[in-house]
């Protein structure tokens, strides 16, 4: 069933939202937010598919905004060491965007809370070395209530859930898990009281047609699998249909 929504998850709507944001606000990155009285920060958490995110990165570039893409070092659906993934993320940087660290406390368990500064510094250094770029911010991946209590900036990075961004003066809206909660991006951008906002859009959920989000997820994973098979075929130079 298609549910009426003032902000459907289509690529046409996504482009319109970007245009609305840049018409009303300066679109800035995290390193500059403390010096701007009015702004939108456009953020992307790369949770599932670098290839799907590449579509949004292309739109951002065409529309002339500078976004921040938060990359996971621990992910079961993409590998930031993979040459193909690396080339995509490098392309985002070459287009003028920034990358940030998507920090997964769950990977470390309770140890993360005792070594937060050290572990974020460690992962930050890896990303900076691999992509030859400066990291200015990090976002927590799948934050729990306990994680959201960690509102300090760590390792010289802006915490996207610090006291300014989380229950602070800056509006926040996210498309997490391909659904809207209290408000949509359009609600935030059209609200005359909004002066500063952080907008978080993920990969996979935005497409040309409106279908159930689980179908979009399945489609993204299947496309990624077929692409890996094709890359294997070209590399191995064998006829994999042969019975052996």
Backbone as a ProteinNet text record, in pm:
[ID]
protein_1_A
[PRIMARY]
XXXXXXXXXXXXXXXXXXXXXXXXXXXXXXXXXXXXXXXXXXXXXXXXXXXXXXXXXXXXXXXXXXXXXXXXXXXXXXXXXXXXXXXXXXXXXXXXXXXXXXXXXXXXXXXXXXXXXXXXXXXXXXXXXXXXXXXXXXXXXXXXXXXXXXXXXXXXXXXXXXXXXXXXXXXXXXXXXXXXXXXXXXXXXXXXXXXXXXXXXXXXXXXXXXXXXXXXXXXXXXXXXXXXXXXXXXXXXXXXXXXX
[TERTIARY]
83.7	0	88	58	131.3	68.8	146	95.8	121.8	19.6	41.7	149.1	236.3	346	387.5	418.6	462.9	609.2	672.7	815	843.1	797.8	817.8	965	1004	1143.6	1174.2	1165.6	1199.1	1317.2	1389.7	1504.2	1460.4	1341.3	1287.3	1265.6	1203.7	1181.2	1313.9	1409.4	1539	1604	1604.1	1663.9	1589.7	1458.1	1379.9	1415.2	1437.9	1474.8	1609.9	1704.5	1836.2	1822.4	1739.9	1719.9	1652.7	1555.8	1491	1592.4	1678.6	1776.8	1871.7	1925.1	2026.3	1964	1834.1	1767.5	1744.6	1726.1	1693.6	1814.2	1912.2	2022.8	2157.7	2266	2398.5	2409.6	2458.4	2479.9	2628.3	2658.4	2795.6	2834	2959.5	3006.2	3031.5	3064.2	3070.1	3178.3	3289.1	3399.3	3365.3	3258.1	3224.3	3098.4	3032.1	2896.8	2892.8	2997.8	2994.7	3003.3	3041.6	3057	2942	2838.7	2726.1	2597.6	2527.5	2400.1	2285.2	2297.8	2195.8	2264.9	2215.6	2279.2	2196.9	2230.8	2193	2321.4	2335.6	2440	2371.6	2419.2	2360.6	2456.5	2407.1	2489.1	2436.7	2529.4	2492.9	2564.6	2490.3	2550.2	2549.3	2668.6	2678.7	2668	2546.2	2519.7	2524.4	2479	2454.9	2524.5	2515.9	2560.8	2629.5	2757.7	2832.2	2779.5	2742.1	2691.4	2560.2	2469.8	2344.4	2370.8	2464.9	2496.9	2559	2625.8	2689.1	2585.6	2463.2	2355.6	2325.3	2312.7	2285.4	2404.3	2524.8	2644.4	2645.8	2602	2596.4	2496.4	2380.9	2280.3	2332.7	2392.9	2449.5	2549.3	2631.4	2733.4	2668.8	2571.6	2502.3	2433.8	2382.9	2311.1	2404.1	2531.6	2629.3	2634.5	2595.6	2609.3	2725.3	2781.5	2892.2	2839.2	2842.6	2789.2	2901.6	2863.8	2958.5	2909.2	2995.4	2961	3034.7	2957.9	3016.4	3034.5	3160.1	3198.8	3226.2	3168.6	3189.6	3317.6	3395.5	3510.2	3472	3356.7	3310.1	3169.5	3159.5	3030.6	3022.1	2906.3	2892	2839.5	2814.1	2762.9	2855.7	2957.2	3061.7	3192.9	3301.8	3435.5	3511.3	3544.7	3607.5	3747.6	3806.7	3934.5	3918.2	3798.2	3774.6	3809.3	3885.8	3925.8	3807.9	3700.1	3583.6	3517.6	3500.3	3443.5	3534.9	3664.3	3760.9	3750	3733.5	3726.7	3602.4	3491.6	3367.8	3384.1	3436.6	3452.1	3554.3	3660.7	3757.2	3689.1	3595.1	3523.4	3444.7	3381.8	3306.3	3399	3517.2	3613.5	3656.5	3680.8	3720.5	3609.1	3484.8	3371.3	3358.2	3436.8	3434.4	3363.9	3316.6	3250.3	3353.6	3307.3	3392.7	3347.4	3439.9	3400.7	3425	3345	3358.4	3363.1	3389.5	3395.6	3259.1	3208.2	3085.2	3130.5	3125.3	3187.9	3087.4	3122.7	3034.1	3078.2	3014.6	3044.9	3017.8	2915.9	2877.8	2989.5	3079.3	3190.9	3281.7	3296.7	3388.5	3319.5	3185.8	3114.6	3138.7	3134.3	3150.2	3286.5	3384.1	3518.1	3515.9	3420.2	3413	3395.5	3320.9	3291.8	3411.5	3502.2	3623.2	3736.8	3727.1	3838.4	3788.9	3681.5	3617.8	3717.1	3789.6	3885.1	3989.7	4046.7	4151.7	4100.3	3983.1	3931.5	3888.9	3827.4	3788.7	3913	4013.8	4140.4	4202	4198	4253.3	4181.7	4048.7	3974.3	3983.8	3985	4004	4135.2	4243.1	4374.1	4374.1	4301.8	4293.4	4225.3	4109.3	4036.6	4120.2	4184.4	4263.9	4379.2	4441.3	4552.8	4505	4396	4347	4298.8	4230.1	4169.6	4243.6	4358.3	4442.6	4360	4280.8	4194.6	4182.4	4140.7	4123.7	3981.7	3969.7	3839.9	3807.2	3685.2	3646.6	3534.9	3465	3348.3	3329.7	3257.5	3218.2	3072.1	3007.3	2870.8	2867.7	2788.9	2771.1	2680.1	2714	2631.4	2533.4	2404.5	2298.8	2311.5	2302.6	2325.6	2215	2254.7	2162.6	2147.9	2058.2	2041.4	2172.2	2245.7	2373	2472.9	2476.6	2568.9	2533.6	2403.8	2361.3	2391.7	2428.9	2473.8	2617.1	2687.9	2825.9	2820.3	2807	2783.4	2905.7	3022.5	3144.9	3196.2	3281.7	3358.9	3482.9	3519.9	3632.1	3735.8	3861.3	3972.2	3979.3	3938.2	3941.5	3834.2	3736.2	3629.2	3498.4	3417.6	3283.4	3196.3	3133	3038.7	2901.9	2847.1	2718.2	2603	2631	2531.8	2578.3	2659.8	2702.1	2586.4	2611.6	2502.8	2436.3	2505.8	2445	2346.3	2383.6	2304.7	2197.4	2218.9	2124.5	2046.3	1918.5	1831.8	1884.1	1954.2	2007.5	1937.1	2002.8	1937	1929	1990.9	1995.9	1893.4	1803	1700.8	1767.8	1709.7	1763.8	1651.3	1677.1	1581.4	1659	1609.6	1678.5	1578.7	1623.9	1541.9	1580.5	1625.9	1674.9	1575.5	1630	1551.1	1440.8	1458.3	1364.6	1226.4	1218.7	1087.7	1103.7	996.4	994.5	932.7	976.3	920.6	833.8	881.4	797.3	781.4	884	881.3	965.2	944.8	1019.6	1118.2	1205.5	1298.3	1219.9	1112.9	1031.2	970.2	925.5	871.4	974	1097.9	1203.7	1237.3	1249.5	1290.7	1181.2	1055.7	945.4	905.6	956	921.4	991.2	916.9	980.2	1065.4	1044.3	1123.1	1260	1279.9	1408.8	1515.4	1622.1	1736	1863.2	1871.7	1987.6	1938.2	1990	1940.4	2050.2	2041.4	2124.8	2032.2	2055.1	1970.9	2052.5	2000.1	2071.6	1995	2050.1	1987.9	2083.3	2028.4	2106.3	2101.5	2185.8	2180.9	2061.1	2029.5	1935.5	1788.2	1744.3	1601.1	1544.2	1626.7	1577.4	1589.2	1478.2	1479.7	1378.9	1375.8	1288.4	1142	1114.5	976.1	949.8	823.6	785.6	747.6	834.2	809.2	843.4	799.5	833	983.6	1021.1	1162.8	1239.2	1175.6	1245.3	1277.2	1191.7	1221.1	1342.1	1352.4	1468.9	1596.3	1586.8	1701.8	1742.7	1645.3	1674.7	1737.1	1682.2	1731.8	1875.9	1907.5	2043.4	2142.9	2108	2198.2	2216.5	2109	2119.4	2206	2187.6	2271.4	2418.4	2445.6	2584	2642.6	2560.8	2608.6	2638	2549.2	2571.3	2694.1	2715.2	2832.6	2961.5	2960.3	3077.6	3103.7	2996	3011.9	3073.2	3026.2	3079.9	3225.8	3262.2	3402.4	3488.4	3434.2	3507.5	3528.9	3424.8	3434.8	3543.7	3546.6	3646.5	3787.6	3798.4	3930.6	3978.5	3891.1	3931.1	3949	3878.6	3887	3853.1	3746.8	3701.5	3553.2	3504.1	3362.5	3300.5	3240.8	3195.4	3072	3010.3	2895.8	2938.7	3067.4	3112.8	3089.5	3052.6	3039	3174.3	3225.9	3358.2	3353
-118.8	0	124.9	218.8	345.5	444.3	487.8	579.1	722.9	809.1	949.4	1010.6	1090.6	1149.7	1280	1380.1	1507.2	1502.2	1385.7	1371.5	1226.4	1184.6	1046.2	1016.9	891.5	852.4	829.8	935.8	927.1	1018.2	989.7	1072	1210.5	1219.7	1351.2	1435.7	1376.9	1447.9	1483.9	1391.8	1418.6	1542.9	1550.7	1666.8	1795	1787.3	1905.1	1950.4	1854.9	1888.7	1958.5	1908.7	1973.7	2116.6	2135.2	2270.1	2361.7	2309.3	2388.5	2432.4	2339.3	2369.4	2479.6	2468.6	2567.1	2702.2	2704.4	2831.6	2910	2837.5	2905.6	2924.6	2834.5	2836.4	2820.1	2866.1	2819.3	2670.6	2587.9	2446.4	2430.6	2398.8	2400	2260.8	2248.5	2124.4	2147.8	2038.7	2043.9	2136.9	2147.3	2227.1	2375.3	2418.3	2560.1	2596.4	2498.4	2526.2	2627	2635	2726	2873.5	2900.7	3040.4	3087.8	3004.9	3040.9	3051.1	3163.8	3174.7	3102.1	3080.4	3009.6	2909.6	2785.5	2686.8	2559.2	2479.8	2338.2	2259.1	2153	2053.4	1931.9	1890.6	1772.7	1656.1	1558.5	1444.8	1315.2	1224.4	1090.7	986.2	896.5	780.4	665.6	618.7	511.9	378.7	330	211.6	81	81.8	-43.8	-55.5	48.2	35.6	162.1	150.7	263	296	194.2	218	294.6	259.7	333.9	476.7	493.2	627.3	711.4	646.7	718.6	796.3	745.3	815.1	948.4	945.9	1069.8	1164.2	1109.2	1193.3	1266.5	1197.5	1260.8	1375	1355.8	1462.8	1581.3	1554.5	1662.3	1744	1673.7	1740.9	1825.1	1767.8	1841.4	1966.4	1957.1	2069.7	2167.2	2134.8	2229	2241.1	2134.7	2140	2050.5	2081.9	2005	1923.3	1792.2	1701.3	1632.3	1566.5	1484.8	1341.3	1247.8	1106.3	1029.9	968.9	898.6	751	706.7	574.6	480.6	359.2	255.7	178.1	154.6	65.4	-79.9	-101.1	-236.3	-250.1	-316.9	-325.7	-460.1	-525.4	-656.3	-648.2	-526.9	-515.5	-438.5	-371.9	-314.9	-310.2	-310.1	-312.5	-189.9	-100.4	24.5	1.6	-118.1	-152.3	-195.7	-235.5	-287.6	-181.6	-216.2	-116.1	-45.3	-118.2	-58.3	42.2	3.5	94.1	215.1	189.7	298.1	399.5	351.7	443.9	530.9	475.4	553.1	662.6	625	722.4	829.3	789	886.9	984.9	934.7	1021.5	1127.7	1090.5	1188.9	1301.3	1262.8	1363.2	1452.7	1393	1471.3	1564.7	1527.5	1614.7	1731.1	1730	1840.3	1811.6	1688.5	1651.8	1612	1595.2	1549.1	1410.6	1335.4	1209.8	1223.4	1149.6	1145.5	1001.6	982.4	849.1	809.6	695.8	639.1	535.7	571.8	492.3	394.7	266.6	160.6	113.8	169	126.5	-22	-73.2	-212.5	-309	-271	-357	-382.5	-282.7	-292.9	-333.6	-328.1	-360.5	-255.8	-298.7	-205.8	-138	-200.3	-142.3	-4.7	17.7	145.8	261.7	241	350.1	383.3	289.5	313	369.8	350.4	390.1	474.1	549.7	622.2	710.3	793.4	885.2	808.9	705.6	626.9	557.1	494.4	416.3	505.7	619.7	711.6	769.8	802	851	746.2	620.1	509.9	496.8	494.7	477.9	602.9	718.5	842.9	838.4	794	789.4	695.2	583.9	489.7	555.1	616.3	680.1	790	870.7	980.1	926.3	818.1	759.9	694.3	617.5	544.4	639.2	748.3	837	969.7	983.7	1103.3	1230.7	1237.1	1353.3	1380.1	1498.1	1536.3	1504.3	1440	1407.9	1513.4	1568	1673.3	1632.1	1521.1	1485.9	1334.6	1288.6	1148.3	1139.3	1030.5	1002	861.1	840.8	707.8	625.9	498.3	406.3	335.9	339.2	275.2	310.4	438.3	478.1	431.3	375.1	337.9	457.4	444.4	551.9	578.1	473.8	491.5	566.1	531.2	598.6	746.3	775.3	914.3	1000.3	938	1014.3	1064	1009.5	1051.4	1173.3	1289.6	1410.8	1500.9	1445.4	1522.4	1509.2	1603.5	1586.6	1504.6	1409.1	1321.3	1328.3	1309.7	1299	1417.9	1533.8	1653.4	1657.3	1567.4	1560	1611.7	1674.5	1715.3	1590.1	1575.9	1467.1	1512.5	1442.8	1484.4	1468.9	1409.1	1399.8	1476.9	1581.2	1659.4	1745.9	1828.1	1901.3	2004	2049	2141.1	2068.8	1946.7	1874.3	1785.3	1736.8	1642.5	1711.8	1733.4	1806.9	1946.8	2003.2	2137.8	2232.1	2342.4	2445.6	2414.2	2303.5	2270	2160.7	2186.4	2087.4	1965.8	1849.5	1725.2	1642.4	1588.5	1497	1390.1	1266.4	1153.9	1060.3	995.6	895.4	753.9	737.2	607.9	495.4	385.9	266.6	295.6	402.8	432.1	471.2	542.2	588.5	720.4	797.2	922.2	898.6	972.9	961.8	1084.9	1175.2	1290.3	1388.5	1399.3	1498.4	1451.9	1516.6	1485.8	1599.6	1576.6	1682.7	1803.8	1779.1	1891	1970.5	1901.2	1970.6	2068.1	2020.9	2102.7	2220.9	2196.2	2302.7	2407.7	2367.2	2461.3	2533.5	2488.6	2550.4	2687	2796.3	2928.8	2949.3	2866.7	2881.3	2813.9	2731.8	2664.3	2764.7	2771.3	2857.1	2775.9	2660.2	2572.5	2427.6	2346.7	2209.8	2114	1992.6	1880.9	1779.1	1750.8	1657.9	1533.1	1416.9	1290.7	1200.9	1179.6	1088.8	973.3	853.2	731	679.6	582.8	513.9	420.6	373.3	263.3	303.5	397.8	423.1	508.9	586.5	678.9	615.4	608.8	543.5	611.4	565.2	627.1	592.7	482.8	441.3	418.7	429.4	407.1	260.5	188.4	47.7	28.3	-83.7	-107.6	-99.2	-43.1	-23	-155	-262.6	-390.7	-436.8	-402.7	-434.8	-356.1	-230.9	-150.4	-211.4	-258.3	-321.2	-447.6	-532	-654.8	-623	-524.8	-487.5	-438	-357.1	-304.2	-416.8	-512.2	-622.4	-713.5	-736.2	-820.7	-754.8	-623.3	-553.3	-560.7	-543.8	-551.3	-690.3	-794.6	-930.9	-956	-913.1	-933	-856.5	-737.6	-659.9	-729.6	-789.9	-864.2	-985.7	-1053.1	-1168.4	-1125.7	-1014.3	-966.1	-927	-864.8	-828.8	-953.7	-1056.4	-1182.4	-1245.4	-1245.6	-1304.9	-1236.7	-1104.5	-1031	-1056.8	-1069.8	-1091.5	-1234.1	-1332.4	-1471.9	-1521	-1458.2	-1494.8	-1642.1	-1686.3	-1824.2	-1821.1	-1929.4	-1942.8	-2009.8	-1931.4	-1987.1	-2073.6	-2073.1	-2161.3	-2306.9	-2331	-2468.6	-2553.9	-2680	-2775.8	-2840.7	-2830.9	-2886.5	-2977.2
0	0	0	-87.7	-92.6	4.5	102	204.8	162	166.5	131.5	221.7	162.8	238.6	172.6	254.2	197.3	155.1	178.4	146.2	105.6	-13.3	-55.7	-84.8	-72	-91.3	-239.7	-318.4	-460	-488.5	-597.1	-633.8	-679.3	-738.7	-776.5	-651.7	-549.7	-423.9	-357.7	-361	-299	-360.5	-492	-559.2	-521.1	-511.7	-472.2	-331.4	-241.6	-104.3	-98.4	-176.2	-182	-232.7	-335	-388.8	-287	-212.7	-107.9	-3.2	36.3	140.7	96.5	-23.8	-66	-99.6	-131.7	-156.8	-27.5	82.2	207.4	299.4	290.9	385.7	314.9	379.5	339.1	375.8	283.5	312.4	345.7	471.8	520.3	571.6	616.6	677.8	826.4	897	1043.4	1096.1	1026.2	1079.3	1087.5	1017.4	1012.3	1090.7	1154.1	1203.5	1318.2	1396.3	1511.3	1470.5	1347.3	1303.4	1214.5	1196.7	1110.8	1192.2	1189	1261.6	1191.8	1060.3	982.2	890.9	888.7	801	794.2	694	687.4	668.3	745.8	722.5	661.4	542.8	477.2	499.5	573.2	617.3	558.1	528.8	481.5	566.8	630.5	695.5	594.6	557.3	456.8	530.7	544.6	626.7	549.3	423.3	353.5	218.7	135.9	-2.6	-50.4	-80.3	-136.8	-276.3	-352.4	-487.8	-485.2	-393.9	-382.8	-336.3	-243.9	-197	-308.5	-400.6	-511.1	-592.8	-598.3	-669.8	-601.6	-468.8	-395.7	-401.9	-397.7	-408.5	-542.4	-648.1	-779.9	-783.6	-720.2	-716.4	-636.7	-521.1	-440.1	-521.9	-597.6	-679.1	-788.2	-856.9	-963.6	-909.8	-786.8	-727.3	-655.5	-649.7	-596.9	-446.1	-372.9	-227.9	-184.8	-70	-13.5	102.8	89.8	190.5	266.2	377.4	452.9	454.5	412.6	402.4	512.5	603.2	716.8	682.1	684.6	635.6	752.9	745.9	846.9	820	924.6	911.9	939.4	1001.9	1034.2	974.8	862.6	793.4	722.9	735.2	671.9	529.2	478	341.5	247.3	299	212.8	289.8	215.9	273	224.6	316.2	273.1	215.6	235.6	174.8	29.3	-9.8	-144.9	-249.7	-353.8	-453.4	-519.5	-545.6	-609.2	-515.2	-388.6	-288.2	-270.5	-262.2	-245.7	-358.7	-481.7	-595.8	-589.5	-540.6	-527.8	-422.3	-307.7	-200	-239	-307.4	-357.4	-453.1	-532.8	-625.5	-549.4	-437.7	-358.9	-311.8	-267.3	-221.7	-336.8	-452.7	-570.7	-615.1	-590.3	-623.4	-524.5	-418.6	-323.4	-192.9	-174.6	-49.9	55.8	179	287	331.8	387.3	451.1	600.9	676.8	821.1	866.8	993.4	1051.6	1106	1061.1	1117.1	1219.7	1345.5	1451.4	1512.2	1509.8	1557.8	1696.5	1799.3	1936.8	1955.4	1887.9	1904.5	1869.7	1780.8	1743.8	1863.1	1950.9	2064.4	2193.5	2197.2	2319.5	2427.4	2553.7	2665.5	2665	2600.7	2593.6	2529.2	2439.5	2368.9	2466	2572.6	2665	2754.9	2770.5	2849.3	2764.9	2631.2	2543.1	2425.4	2446.9	2336.3	2260.9	2331.8	2268.4	2186.7	2246.5	2181.7	2056	2064.9	1952.3	1836.4	1867.1	1760.2	1694	1773.1	1716.9	1624.9	1667.1	1588.4	1452.9	1454.9	1329.9	1242.5	1304.3	1229.3	1151.4	1216.8	1151.7	1032.2	1043.9	932.2	812.2	835.5	724.9	659.8	741.7	686.1	602.1	647.3	572.9	442.7	450.8	333.3	224.2	265.8	166.8	149.7	217.3	202.3	216.2	322.1	343.4	493	527.5	666.6	711.4	828.4	886.7	991.6	986.3	1078.9	1175	1145.8	1226.6	1230.3	1332.4	1337.3	1378.9	1339.2	1382.8	1440	1543.9	1599.3	1508.4	1491.1	1412.7	1505.5	1467.9	1547.5	1695.7	1728.8	1868.9	1962.8	2075.5	2182.6	2277.1	2374.9	2472.8	2547.4	2577.5	2647.5	2559.6	2432.5	2341	2327.5	2322.4	2305.1	2427.2	2536.9	2653.2	2635.2	2536.4	2508.2	2415.7	2473.3	2395.3	2385.5	2415.2	2399.7	2256.6	2215.4	2093.6	2129.3	2043.9	2072.6	1961.2	2000.1	1905.3	1810.2	1859.5	1776.1	1668.8	1678.5	1579.3	1637.3	1552.8	1592.6	1605.7	1718.7	1742	1690.6	1592.9	1535.6	1633.7	1750.6	1857.8	1981.7	1959.4	2075.5	2125.9	2225.8	2291.5	2200.6	2097.8	2001.2	1911	1871.1	1771.7	1832.4	1953.2	2012.7	2123.6	2098.3	2190.9	2218.9	2120.3	2132.7	2038	2002	1921.5	1771.6	1729.9	1587.3	1557.2	1464.4	1426.8	1363.6	1386.7	1331	1271.8	1152.4	1090.9	1015.7	1021.4	959.1	892.4	785.4	716.6	759.4	881.7	930	902.3	848.8	814.6	712.7	637.1	529.2	575.4	686.4	732.9	807.5	809.8	884.2	1020.1	1120.3	1253.8	1280.8	1365.9	1400.9	1285.5	1201.2	1094.4	976.6	863	742.1	713.7	616.2	574.9	526.5	452.9	402.5	517.6	622.2	739.8	797.1	811.6	870.6	781.2	651.1	559.4	540.3	549.9	529.8	658.4	771.5	899.2	910.2	920.7	926.8	1051.4	1155.5	1277.6	1267.6	1164.5	1147.9	1105.5	1180.9	1143.1	1121.6	1189.9	1175.6	1177.1	1086.5	1077.3	1032.7	1083.7	1039.9	974.9	847.9	772.5	741.3	779.1	763.7	667.1	549	451.8	423.7	425.3	409.8	265.8	239	109.2	103.3	-16.3	-42.9	-45.8	37.4	50	-61.6	-131.3	-233.5	-371.1	-444.5	-575.7	-667.6	-792.3	-892.3	-871.7	-802.6	-782.9	-634.5	-594.6	-455.9	-436.6	-371.1	-339.9	-191.7	-131.9	8.8	32.1	147.3	174.6	178.5	223.2	226.2	83.5	-13.1	-153.3	-202.6	-160.2	-198.4	-140.2	-17.5	46.9	-27.9	-59.3	-133.2	-268.2	-338.1	-469.8	-462.4	-362.1	-347	-322.9	-236.7	-207.8	-329.1	-403.8	-522.9	-630	-650.9	-749.5	-710.1	-580.1	-533.7	-557.5	-535.4	-556.9	-703.5	-793.2	-936.2	-984.8	-930.2	-969.3	-926.4	-807.6	-761.9	-850	-890.7	-979	-1111.8	-1167.4	-1294.9	-1281.6	-1170.3	-1150.8	-1137.8	-1074.5	-1063.1	-1200.4	-1281.4	-1414.9	-1497.3	-1491.1	-1568.6	-1516.6	-1386.3	-1325.7	-1347.9	-1327.4	-1335.4	-1477.8	-1573.3	-1715.5	-1735.8	-1670.3	-1686.7	-1718.4	-1777	-1804	-1681.5	-1595.3	-1467.4	-1481.9	-1602.8	-1622.6	-1644.6	-1670	-1693	-1570.1	-1592	-1483.9	-1461.4	-1340.1	-1312.3	-1189.7
[MASK]
++++++++++++++++++++++++++++++++++++++++++++++++++++++++++++++++++++++++++++++++++++++++++++++++++++++++++++++++++++++++++++++++++++++++++++++++++++++++++++++++++++++++++++++++++++++++++++++++++++++++++++++++++++++++++++++++++++++++++++++++++++

